[in-house]
Tab-separated table of C-alpha atoms and ligand atoms in Angstrom:
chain	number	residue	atom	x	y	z
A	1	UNK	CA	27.628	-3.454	11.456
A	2	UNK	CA	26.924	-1.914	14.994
A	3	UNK	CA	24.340	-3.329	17.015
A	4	UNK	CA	22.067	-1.626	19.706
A	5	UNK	CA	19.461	-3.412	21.587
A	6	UNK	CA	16.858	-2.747	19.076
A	7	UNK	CA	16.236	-5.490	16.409
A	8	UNK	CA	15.090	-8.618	17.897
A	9	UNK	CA	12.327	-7.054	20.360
A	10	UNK	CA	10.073	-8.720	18.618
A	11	UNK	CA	11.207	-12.364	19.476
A	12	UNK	CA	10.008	-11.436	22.960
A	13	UNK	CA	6.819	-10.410	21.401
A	14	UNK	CA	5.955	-6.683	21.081
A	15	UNK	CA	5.562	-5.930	17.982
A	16	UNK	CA	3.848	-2.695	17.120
A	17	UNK	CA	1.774	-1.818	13.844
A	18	UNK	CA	2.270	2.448	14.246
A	19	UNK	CA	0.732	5.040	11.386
A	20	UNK	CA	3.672	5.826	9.157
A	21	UNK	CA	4.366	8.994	10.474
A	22	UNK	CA	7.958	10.778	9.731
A	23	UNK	CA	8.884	10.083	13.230
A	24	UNK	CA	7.659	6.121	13.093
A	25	UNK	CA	9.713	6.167	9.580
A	26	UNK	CA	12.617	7.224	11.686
A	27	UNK	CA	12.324	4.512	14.057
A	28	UNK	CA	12.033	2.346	11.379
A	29	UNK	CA	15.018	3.144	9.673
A	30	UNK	CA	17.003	3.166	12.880
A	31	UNK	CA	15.859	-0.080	13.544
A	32	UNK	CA	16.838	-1.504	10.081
A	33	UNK	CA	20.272	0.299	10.775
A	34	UNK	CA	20.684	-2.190	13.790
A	35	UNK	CA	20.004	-5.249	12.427
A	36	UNK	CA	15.948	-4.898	12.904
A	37	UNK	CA	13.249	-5.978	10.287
A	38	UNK	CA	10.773	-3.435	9.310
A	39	UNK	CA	6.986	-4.671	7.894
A	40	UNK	CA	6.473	-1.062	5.455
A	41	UNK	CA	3.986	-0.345	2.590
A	42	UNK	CA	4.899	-0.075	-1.202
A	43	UNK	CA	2.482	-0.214	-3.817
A	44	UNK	CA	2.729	-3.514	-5.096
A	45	UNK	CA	2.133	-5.445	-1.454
A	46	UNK	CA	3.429	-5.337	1.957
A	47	UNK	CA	7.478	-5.699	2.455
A	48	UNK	CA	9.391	-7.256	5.376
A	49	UNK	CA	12.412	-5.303	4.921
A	50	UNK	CA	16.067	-5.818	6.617
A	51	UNK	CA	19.392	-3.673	5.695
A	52	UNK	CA	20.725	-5.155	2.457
A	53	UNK	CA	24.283	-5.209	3.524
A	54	UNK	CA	23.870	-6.752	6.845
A	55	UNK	CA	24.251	-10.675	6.614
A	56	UNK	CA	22.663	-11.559	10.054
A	57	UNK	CA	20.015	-9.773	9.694
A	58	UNK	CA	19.082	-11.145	6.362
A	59	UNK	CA	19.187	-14.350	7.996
A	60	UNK	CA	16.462	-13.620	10.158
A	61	UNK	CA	14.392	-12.098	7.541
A	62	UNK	CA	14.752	-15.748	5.488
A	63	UNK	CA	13.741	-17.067	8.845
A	64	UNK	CA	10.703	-15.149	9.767
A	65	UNK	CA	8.871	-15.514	6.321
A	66	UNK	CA	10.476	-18.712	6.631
A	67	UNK	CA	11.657	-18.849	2.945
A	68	UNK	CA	13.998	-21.324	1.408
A	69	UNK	CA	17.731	-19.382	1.383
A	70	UNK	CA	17.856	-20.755	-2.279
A	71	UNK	CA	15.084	-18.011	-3.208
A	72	UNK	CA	17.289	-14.517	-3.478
A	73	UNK	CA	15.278	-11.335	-2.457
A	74	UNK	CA	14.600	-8.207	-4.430
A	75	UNK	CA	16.804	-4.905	-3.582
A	76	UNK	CA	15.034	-1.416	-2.870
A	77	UNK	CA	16.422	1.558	-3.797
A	78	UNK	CA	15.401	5.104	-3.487
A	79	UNK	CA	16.230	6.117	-7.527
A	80	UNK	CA	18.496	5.183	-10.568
A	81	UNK	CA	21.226	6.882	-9.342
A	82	UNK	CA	21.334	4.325	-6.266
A	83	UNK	CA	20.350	1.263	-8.417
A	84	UNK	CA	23.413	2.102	-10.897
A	85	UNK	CA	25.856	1.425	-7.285
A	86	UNK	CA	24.783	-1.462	-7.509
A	87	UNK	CA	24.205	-3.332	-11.076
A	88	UNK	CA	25.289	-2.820	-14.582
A	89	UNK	CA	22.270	-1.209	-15.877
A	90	UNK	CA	22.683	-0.959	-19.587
A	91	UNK	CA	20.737	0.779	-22.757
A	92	UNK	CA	17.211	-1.360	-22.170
A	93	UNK	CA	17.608	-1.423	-18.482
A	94	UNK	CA	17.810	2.559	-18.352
A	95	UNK	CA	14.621	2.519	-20.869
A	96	UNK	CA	12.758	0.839	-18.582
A	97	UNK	CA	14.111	2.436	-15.353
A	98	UNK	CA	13.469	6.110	-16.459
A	99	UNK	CA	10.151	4.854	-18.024
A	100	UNK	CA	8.982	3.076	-14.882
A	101	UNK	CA	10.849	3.718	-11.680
A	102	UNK	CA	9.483	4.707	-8.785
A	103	UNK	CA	6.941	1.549	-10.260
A	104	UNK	CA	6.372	-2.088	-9.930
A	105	UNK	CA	8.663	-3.305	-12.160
A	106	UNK	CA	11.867	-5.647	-11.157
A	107	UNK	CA	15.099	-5.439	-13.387
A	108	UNK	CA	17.405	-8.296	-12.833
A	109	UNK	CA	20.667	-6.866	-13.832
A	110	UNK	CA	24.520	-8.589	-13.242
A	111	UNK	CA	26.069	-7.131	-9.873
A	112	UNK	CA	28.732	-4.810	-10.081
A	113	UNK	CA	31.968	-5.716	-8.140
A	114	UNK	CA	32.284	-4.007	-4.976
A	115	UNK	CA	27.994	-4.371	-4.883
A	116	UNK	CA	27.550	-4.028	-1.354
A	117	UNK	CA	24.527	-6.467	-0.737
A	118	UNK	CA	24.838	-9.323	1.133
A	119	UNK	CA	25.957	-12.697	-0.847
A	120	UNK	CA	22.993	-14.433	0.976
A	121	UNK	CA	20.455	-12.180	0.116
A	122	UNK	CA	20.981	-12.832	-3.533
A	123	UNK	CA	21.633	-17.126	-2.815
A	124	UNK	CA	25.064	-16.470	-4.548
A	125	UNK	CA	24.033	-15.300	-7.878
A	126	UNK	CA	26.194	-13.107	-10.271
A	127	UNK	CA	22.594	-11.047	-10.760
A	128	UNK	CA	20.833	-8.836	-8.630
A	129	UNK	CA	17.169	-7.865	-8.506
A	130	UNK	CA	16.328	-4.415	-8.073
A	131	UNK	CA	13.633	-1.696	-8.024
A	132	UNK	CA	12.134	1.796	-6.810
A	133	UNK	CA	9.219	1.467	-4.636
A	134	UNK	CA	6.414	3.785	-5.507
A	135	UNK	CA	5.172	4.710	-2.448
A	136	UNK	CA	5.959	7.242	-0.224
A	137	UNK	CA	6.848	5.998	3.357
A	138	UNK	CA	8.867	3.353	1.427
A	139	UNK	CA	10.795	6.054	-0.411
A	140	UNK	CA	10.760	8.085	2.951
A	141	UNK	CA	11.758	5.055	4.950
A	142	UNK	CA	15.009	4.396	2.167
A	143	UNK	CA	16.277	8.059	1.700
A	144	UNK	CA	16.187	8.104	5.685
A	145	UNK	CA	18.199	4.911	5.673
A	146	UNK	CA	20.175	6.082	2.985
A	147	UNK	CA	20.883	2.785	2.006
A	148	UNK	CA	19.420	-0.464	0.132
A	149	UNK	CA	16.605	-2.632	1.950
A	150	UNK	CA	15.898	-6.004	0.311
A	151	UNK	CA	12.381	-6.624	1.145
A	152	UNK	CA	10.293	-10.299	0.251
A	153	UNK	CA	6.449	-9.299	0.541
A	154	UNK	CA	6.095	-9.133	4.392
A	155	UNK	CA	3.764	-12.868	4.768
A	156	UNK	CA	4.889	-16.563	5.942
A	157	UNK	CA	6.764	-18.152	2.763
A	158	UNK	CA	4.074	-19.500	0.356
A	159	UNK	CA	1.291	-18.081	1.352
A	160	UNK	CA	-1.224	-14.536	0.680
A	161	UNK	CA	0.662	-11.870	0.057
A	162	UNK	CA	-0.253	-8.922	2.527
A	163	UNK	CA	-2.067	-5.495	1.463
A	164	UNK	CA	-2.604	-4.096	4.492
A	165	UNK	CA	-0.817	-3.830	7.726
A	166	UNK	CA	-3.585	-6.162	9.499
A	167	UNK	CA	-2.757	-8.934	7.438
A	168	UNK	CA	1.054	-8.853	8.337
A	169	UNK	CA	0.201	-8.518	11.384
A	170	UNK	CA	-2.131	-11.814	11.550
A	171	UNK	CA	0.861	-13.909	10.546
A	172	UNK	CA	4.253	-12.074	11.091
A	173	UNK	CA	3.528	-9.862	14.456
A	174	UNK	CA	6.304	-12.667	16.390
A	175	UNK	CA	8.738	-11.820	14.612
A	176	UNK	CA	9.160	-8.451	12.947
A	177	UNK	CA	10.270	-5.572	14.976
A	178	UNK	CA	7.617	-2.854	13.423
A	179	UNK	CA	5.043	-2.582	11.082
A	180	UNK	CA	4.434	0.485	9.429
A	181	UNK	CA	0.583	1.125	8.451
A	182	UNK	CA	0.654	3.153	5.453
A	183	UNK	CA	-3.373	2.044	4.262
A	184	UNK	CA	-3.814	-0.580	1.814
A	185	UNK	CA	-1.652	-1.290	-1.528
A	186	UNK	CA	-2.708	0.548	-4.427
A	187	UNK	CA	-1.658	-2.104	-7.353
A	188	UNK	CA	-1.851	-5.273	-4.746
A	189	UNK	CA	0.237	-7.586	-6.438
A	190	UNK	CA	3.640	-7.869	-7.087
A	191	UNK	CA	6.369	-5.826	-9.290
A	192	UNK	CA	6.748	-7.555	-12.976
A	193	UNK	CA	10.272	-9.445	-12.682
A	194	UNK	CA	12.477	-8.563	-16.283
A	195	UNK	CA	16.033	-10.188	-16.673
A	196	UNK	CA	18.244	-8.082	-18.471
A	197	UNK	CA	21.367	-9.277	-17.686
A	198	UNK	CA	21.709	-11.484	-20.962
A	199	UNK	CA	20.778	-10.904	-24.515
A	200	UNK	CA	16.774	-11.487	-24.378
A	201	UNK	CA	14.957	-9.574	-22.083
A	202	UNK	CA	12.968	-12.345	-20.766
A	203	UNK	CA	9.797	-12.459	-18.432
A	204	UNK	CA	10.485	-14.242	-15.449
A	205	UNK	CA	7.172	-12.905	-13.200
A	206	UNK	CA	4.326	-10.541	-14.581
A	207	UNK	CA	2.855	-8.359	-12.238
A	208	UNK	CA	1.611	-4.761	-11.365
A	209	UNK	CA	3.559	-3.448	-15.221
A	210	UNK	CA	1.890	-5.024	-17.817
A	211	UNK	CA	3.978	-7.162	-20.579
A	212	UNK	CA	2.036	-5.092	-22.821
A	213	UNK	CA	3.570	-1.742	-21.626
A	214	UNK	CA	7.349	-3.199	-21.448
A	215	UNK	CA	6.990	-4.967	-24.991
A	216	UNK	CA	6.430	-1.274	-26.249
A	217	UNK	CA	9.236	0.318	-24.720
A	218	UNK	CA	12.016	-2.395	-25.601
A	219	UNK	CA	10.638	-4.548	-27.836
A	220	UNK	CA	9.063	-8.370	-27.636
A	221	UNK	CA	9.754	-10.732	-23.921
A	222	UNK	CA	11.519	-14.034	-23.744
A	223	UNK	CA	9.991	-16.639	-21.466
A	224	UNK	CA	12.091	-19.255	-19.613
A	225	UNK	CA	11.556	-21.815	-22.132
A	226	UNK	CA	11.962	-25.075	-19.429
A	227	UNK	CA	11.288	-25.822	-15.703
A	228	UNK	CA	14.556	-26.570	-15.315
A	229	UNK	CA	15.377	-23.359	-16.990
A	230	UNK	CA	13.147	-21.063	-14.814
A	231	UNK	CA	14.460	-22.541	-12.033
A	232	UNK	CA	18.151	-21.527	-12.727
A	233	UNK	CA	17.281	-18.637	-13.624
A	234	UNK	CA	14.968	-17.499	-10.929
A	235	UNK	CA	14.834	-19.937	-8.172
A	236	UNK	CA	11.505	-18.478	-6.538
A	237	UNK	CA	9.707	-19.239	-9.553
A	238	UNK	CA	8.061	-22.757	-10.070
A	239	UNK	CA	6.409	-23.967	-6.771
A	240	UNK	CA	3.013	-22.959	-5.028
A	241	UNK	CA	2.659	-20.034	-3.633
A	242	UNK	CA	0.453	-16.926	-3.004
A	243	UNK	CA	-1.647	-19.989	-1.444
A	244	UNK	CA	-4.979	-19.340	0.719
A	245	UNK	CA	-5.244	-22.817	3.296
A	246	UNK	CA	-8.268	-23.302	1.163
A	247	UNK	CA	-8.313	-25.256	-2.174
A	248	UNK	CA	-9.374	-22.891	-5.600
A	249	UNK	CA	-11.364	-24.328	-8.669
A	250	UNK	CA	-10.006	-21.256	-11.163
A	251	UNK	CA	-12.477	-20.578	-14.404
A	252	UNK	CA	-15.652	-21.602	-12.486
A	253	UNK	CA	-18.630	-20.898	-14.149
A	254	UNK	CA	-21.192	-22.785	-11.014
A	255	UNK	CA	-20.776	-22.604	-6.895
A	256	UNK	CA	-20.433	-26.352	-6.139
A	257	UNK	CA	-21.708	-27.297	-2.614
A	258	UNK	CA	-19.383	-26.380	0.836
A	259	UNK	CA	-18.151	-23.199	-2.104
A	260	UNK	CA	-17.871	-19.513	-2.135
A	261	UNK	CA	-17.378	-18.272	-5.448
A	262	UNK	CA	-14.726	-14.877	-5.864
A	263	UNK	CA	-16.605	-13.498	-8.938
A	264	UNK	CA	-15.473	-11.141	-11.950
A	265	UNK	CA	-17.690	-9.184	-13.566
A	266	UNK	CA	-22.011	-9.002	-13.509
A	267	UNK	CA	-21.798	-13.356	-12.511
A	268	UNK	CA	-24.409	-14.347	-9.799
A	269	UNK	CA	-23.982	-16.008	-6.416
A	270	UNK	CA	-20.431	-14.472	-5.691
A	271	UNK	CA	-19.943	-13.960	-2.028
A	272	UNK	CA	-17.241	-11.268	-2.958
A	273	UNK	CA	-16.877	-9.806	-6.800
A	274	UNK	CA	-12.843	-8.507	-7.461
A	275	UNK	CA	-14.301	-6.381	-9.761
A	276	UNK	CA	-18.122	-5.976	-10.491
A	277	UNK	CA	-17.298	-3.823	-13.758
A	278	UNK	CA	-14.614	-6.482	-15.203
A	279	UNK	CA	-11.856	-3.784	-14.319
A	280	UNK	CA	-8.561	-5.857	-14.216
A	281	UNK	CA	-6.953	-3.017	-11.655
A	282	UNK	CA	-9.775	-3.210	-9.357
A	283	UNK	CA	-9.401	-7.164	-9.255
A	284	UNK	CA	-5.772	-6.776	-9.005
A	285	UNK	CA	-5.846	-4.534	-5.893
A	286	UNK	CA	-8.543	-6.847	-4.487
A	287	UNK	CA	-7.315	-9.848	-4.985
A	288	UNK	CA	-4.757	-11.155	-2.185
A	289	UNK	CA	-7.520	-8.885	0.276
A	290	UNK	CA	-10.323	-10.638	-0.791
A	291	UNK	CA	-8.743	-14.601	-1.141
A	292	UNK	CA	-7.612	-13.960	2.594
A	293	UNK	CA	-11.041	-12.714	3.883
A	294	UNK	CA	-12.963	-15.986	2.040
A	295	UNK	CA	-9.872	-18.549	3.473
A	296	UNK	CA	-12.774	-19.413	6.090
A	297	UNK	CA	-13.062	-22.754	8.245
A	298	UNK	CA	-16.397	-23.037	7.234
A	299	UNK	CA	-15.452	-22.819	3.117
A	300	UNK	CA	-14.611	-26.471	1.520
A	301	UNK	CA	-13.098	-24.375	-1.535
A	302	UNK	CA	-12.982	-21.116	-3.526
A	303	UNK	CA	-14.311	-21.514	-6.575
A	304	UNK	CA	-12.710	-17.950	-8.876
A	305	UNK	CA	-14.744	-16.902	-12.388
A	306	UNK	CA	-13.010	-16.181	-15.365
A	307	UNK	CA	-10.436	-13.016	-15.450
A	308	UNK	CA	-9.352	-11.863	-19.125
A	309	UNK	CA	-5.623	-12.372	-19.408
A	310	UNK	CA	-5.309	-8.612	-20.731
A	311	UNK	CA	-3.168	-5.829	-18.647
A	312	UNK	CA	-3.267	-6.976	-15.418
A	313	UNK	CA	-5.455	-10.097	-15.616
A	314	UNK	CA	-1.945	-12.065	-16.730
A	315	UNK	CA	-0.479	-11.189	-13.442
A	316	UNK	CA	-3.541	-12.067	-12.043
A	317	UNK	CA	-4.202	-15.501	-13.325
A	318	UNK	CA	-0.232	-16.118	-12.951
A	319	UNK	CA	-1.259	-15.840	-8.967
A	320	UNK	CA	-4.489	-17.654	-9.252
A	321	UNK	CA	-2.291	-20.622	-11.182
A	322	UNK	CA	0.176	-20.700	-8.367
A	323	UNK	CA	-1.974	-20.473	-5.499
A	324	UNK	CA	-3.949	-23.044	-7.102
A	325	UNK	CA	-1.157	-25.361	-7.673
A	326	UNK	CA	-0.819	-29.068	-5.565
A	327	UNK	CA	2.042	-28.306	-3.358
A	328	UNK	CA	4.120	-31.141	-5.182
A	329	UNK	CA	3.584	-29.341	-8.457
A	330	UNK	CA	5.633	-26.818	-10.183
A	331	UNK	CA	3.917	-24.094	-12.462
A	332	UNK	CA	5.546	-22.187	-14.962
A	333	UNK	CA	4.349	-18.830	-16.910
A	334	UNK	CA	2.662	-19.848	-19.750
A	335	UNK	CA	1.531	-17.150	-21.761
A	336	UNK	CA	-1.629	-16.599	-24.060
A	337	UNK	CA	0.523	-14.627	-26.788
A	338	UNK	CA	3.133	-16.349	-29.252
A	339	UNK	CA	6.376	-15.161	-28.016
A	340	UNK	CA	10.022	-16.453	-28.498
A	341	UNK	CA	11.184	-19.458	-26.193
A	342	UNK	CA	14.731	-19.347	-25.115
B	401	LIG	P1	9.322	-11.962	-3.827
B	401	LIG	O1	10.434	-11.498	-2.970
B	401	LIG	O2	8.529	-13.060	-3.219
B	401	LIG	O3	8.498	-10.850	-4.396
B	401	LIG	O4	9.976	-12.641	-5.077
B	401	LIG	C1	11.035	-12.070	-5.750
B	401	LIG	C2	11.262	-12.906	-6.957
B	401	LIG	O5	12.380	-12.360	-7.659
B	401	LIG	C3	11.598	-14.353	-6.601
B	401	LIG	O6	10.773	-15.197	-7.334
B	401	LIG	C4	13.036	-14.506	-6.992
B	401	LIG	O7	13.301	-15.781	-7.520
B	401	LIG	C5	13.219	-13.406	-8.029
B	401	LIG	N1	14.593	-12.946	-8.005
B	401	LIG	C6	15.201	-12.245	-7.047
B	401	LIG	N2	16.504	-12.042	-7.360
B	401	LIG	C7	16.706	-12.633	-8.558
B	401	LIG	C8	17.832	-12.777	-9.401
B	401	LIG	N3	19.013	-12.279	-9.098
B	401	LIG	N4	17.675	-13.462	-10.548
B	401	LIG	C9	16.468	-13.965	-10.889
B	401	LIG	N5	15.364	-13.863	-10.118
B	401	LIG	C10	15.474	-13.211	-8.953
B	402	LIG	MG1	6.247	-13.034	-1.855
C-alpha cells in the first residue's frame, strides 16, 4: 500500500476533532488510504477506523486502543453488495442483512477466499465480522474510500465506549490522526454480534438490535453454551470491559455513603436518571455518556437501579455486567429467556 506523509501525525501530537463536513470526510478517507486512523461517528458508538486491507496500519489501530491482537475487529462496509466480496452470506444471513443493514447488527459469516482483509485484523480466524454503519458520514466516509474500514469503538481497550467526539478525544487525541465530530450516537451502544457461519445462529453480543427483533426474522438464538466456548468462538467476549475507573453496585435500590446513584425510571436521589420515563432507548443512548460524566474522583462508587431486560435493557445490563465485572473475572451472556445451549 502507498504511503504519504499523512498517517502518523498524530504521534507528534496534533490531532484535530473537525465537523464532518464532505471535505473533512475527504481528508479522512485519504488519510485511511495512507495508512492513517480515522476517529468517525456511526450510530451504535464512536469508531477508530484504519483501511481493512492494510496490515501496518491495523497494527497501530490494536496499539492505540491498546487491545489484545487475539480480539479480531469488526469490518465496515458501505452495503450488501460489498459485504458479499467478502463472506459467504447465505439464506439467514441475507434475511437479516436486507432486514437490518445500514443497522447495528454484526453478522459473523466464514471469509471467502481471496477476502481481502488483513489476517491480523481478524486474529487468524476462518470468520469474519461484518456490518453497514447507519450513519451518514460513516457511509460517506466508506463510499469515498471505496473500500472496507474495520473499526473497534474509538476508546482505550476496556474501558467507556465513546458517544461523542469529546470523549475520544479525552483518551485517544495521541494517537489517532482525525476525529470526525458528527454529534452524539443515536443508539449508543454497540451493534448485536450474530454468528452465522455454522448451523445455529447463535448470540454472541446483544446490542443496539434487539434478540427479540432477530428471533422473528430467523427463528430462536443459540448462546455459547461454555466460557471456554465463547471464548473460541469470539475471543473479545468474556473479560471486563465497557469499565468506568469507578466501581458499580448494579440493581441498587439505596445510595450508600461516598455514592452517586445512575437511576431508571421515577427513583429518588439519582444524580443522573438514563431514562426518567423507563424508556430502554433513552437509557441506551445515555448510558456510556452518562457512566463517563459520574466516573468522578470525588465518587467512591456508582450505584445503577434496576433496568428491565426487555428490547434494549438486555444489551444494556450485558454492559452494566461487564463493566461491573472484577478485572480477574470473566462474564458470559446469560439470558433471562429459555433458549437452546450449544
Ligand atoms: P468491538 O470491536 O469492541 O465492538 O467488538 C467486536 C466484537 O466482535 C468482539 O467482541 C469480537 O470478539 C467480535 N468478533 C469480531 N470478529 C469476530 C469473528 N470473526 N468471530 C467471532 N467474533 C468476532
Ligand atoms: Mg469496544
Amino acid at each position: 500500500m502507498l504511503r504519504g506523509n499523512v498517517g502518523r501525525i498524530a504521534a507528534a501530537g496534533h490531532c484535530d476533532v473537525v465537523p464532518a463536513t464532505p471535505e473533512a470526510v475527504l481528508k479522512a478517507a485519504l488519510l485511511i488510504r495512507n495508512g492513517g486512523l480515522v476517529a468517525f461517528p456511526t450510530e451504535t458508538v464512536y469508531g477508530l477506523g484504519s483501511h481493512a486491507s492494510d496490515d501496518e496500519a491495523v497494527l497501530s489501530l490494536f496499539a492505540a486502543k491498546g487491545r489484545p491482537y487475539w480480539n479480531p475487529l469488526i469490518v465496515h462496509v458501505d452495503s450488501i453488495v460489498s459485504a458479499t466480496a467478502l463472506v459467504d452470506l447465505e439464506e439467514r444471513s441475507l434475511v437479516l442483512a436486507r432486514e437490518n443493514w445500514p443497522g447495528p447488527l454484526t453478522i459473523v459469516a466464514r471469509r471467502r477466499s481471496g477476502c481481502s482483509v488483513s489476517r491480523l485484523a481478524t486474529a487468524g480466524l476462518e470468520t469474519l465480522a461484518v456490518r453497514v454503519p447507519d450513519h451518514p458520514v460513516a457511509l460517506a466516509l466508506l463510499t469515498t474510500l471505496g473500500s472496507p474500514i474495520v473499526a473497534p469503538s474509538a476508546n482505550l481497550s476496556g474501558l467507556t465506549s465513546p458517544t461523542t467526539a469529546a470523549h475520544v478525544a479525552d483518551s485517544l487525541s495521541k494517537v489517532v490522526d482525525l476525529i470526525l465530530d458528527g454529534g452524539s450516537c443515536r443508539v449508543g451502544l454497540e451493534s448485536t454480534v450474530i454468528d452465522l457461519s455454522g448451523p445455529h445462529a447463535i448470540l454472541l453480543r446483544p446490542g443496539g438490535v434487539t434478540t427479540e427483533k432477530i428471533e422473528k426474522l430467523i427463528g430462536p438464538l443459540a448462546l455459547a453454551g461454555s466460557r471456554t466456548e465463547s471464548a473460541y468462538r469470539s475471543p473479545g467476549m468474556l473479560t471486563r470491559h465497557y469499565a468506568p475507573g469507578r466501581p458499580l453496585r448494579l440493581n441498587a435500590h439505596d445510595v450508600r455513603p461516598g455514592e452517586v446513584l445512575l437511576g431508571f425510571g421515577r427513583v429518588p436521589g439519582a444524580t443522573l436518571n438514563l431514562s426518567q420515563q423507563a424508556d430502554v432507548e433513552e437509557a441506551a443512548a445515555n448510558l456510556f455518556h452518562m457512566l463517563r460524566a459520574l466516573d468522578r474522583p470525588d465518587v467512591t462508587a456508582i450505584a445503577v437501579s434496576p433496568v428491565p431486560s426487555l428490547g434494549l435493557g438486555g444489551a444494556i445490563n450485558d454492559r452494566l455486567r461487564r463493566a461491573a465485572a472484577d478485572n480477574a473475572e470473566s462474564v458470559g451472556y446469560s439470558s433471562t429467556r429459555l433458549v437452546p445451549r450449544l
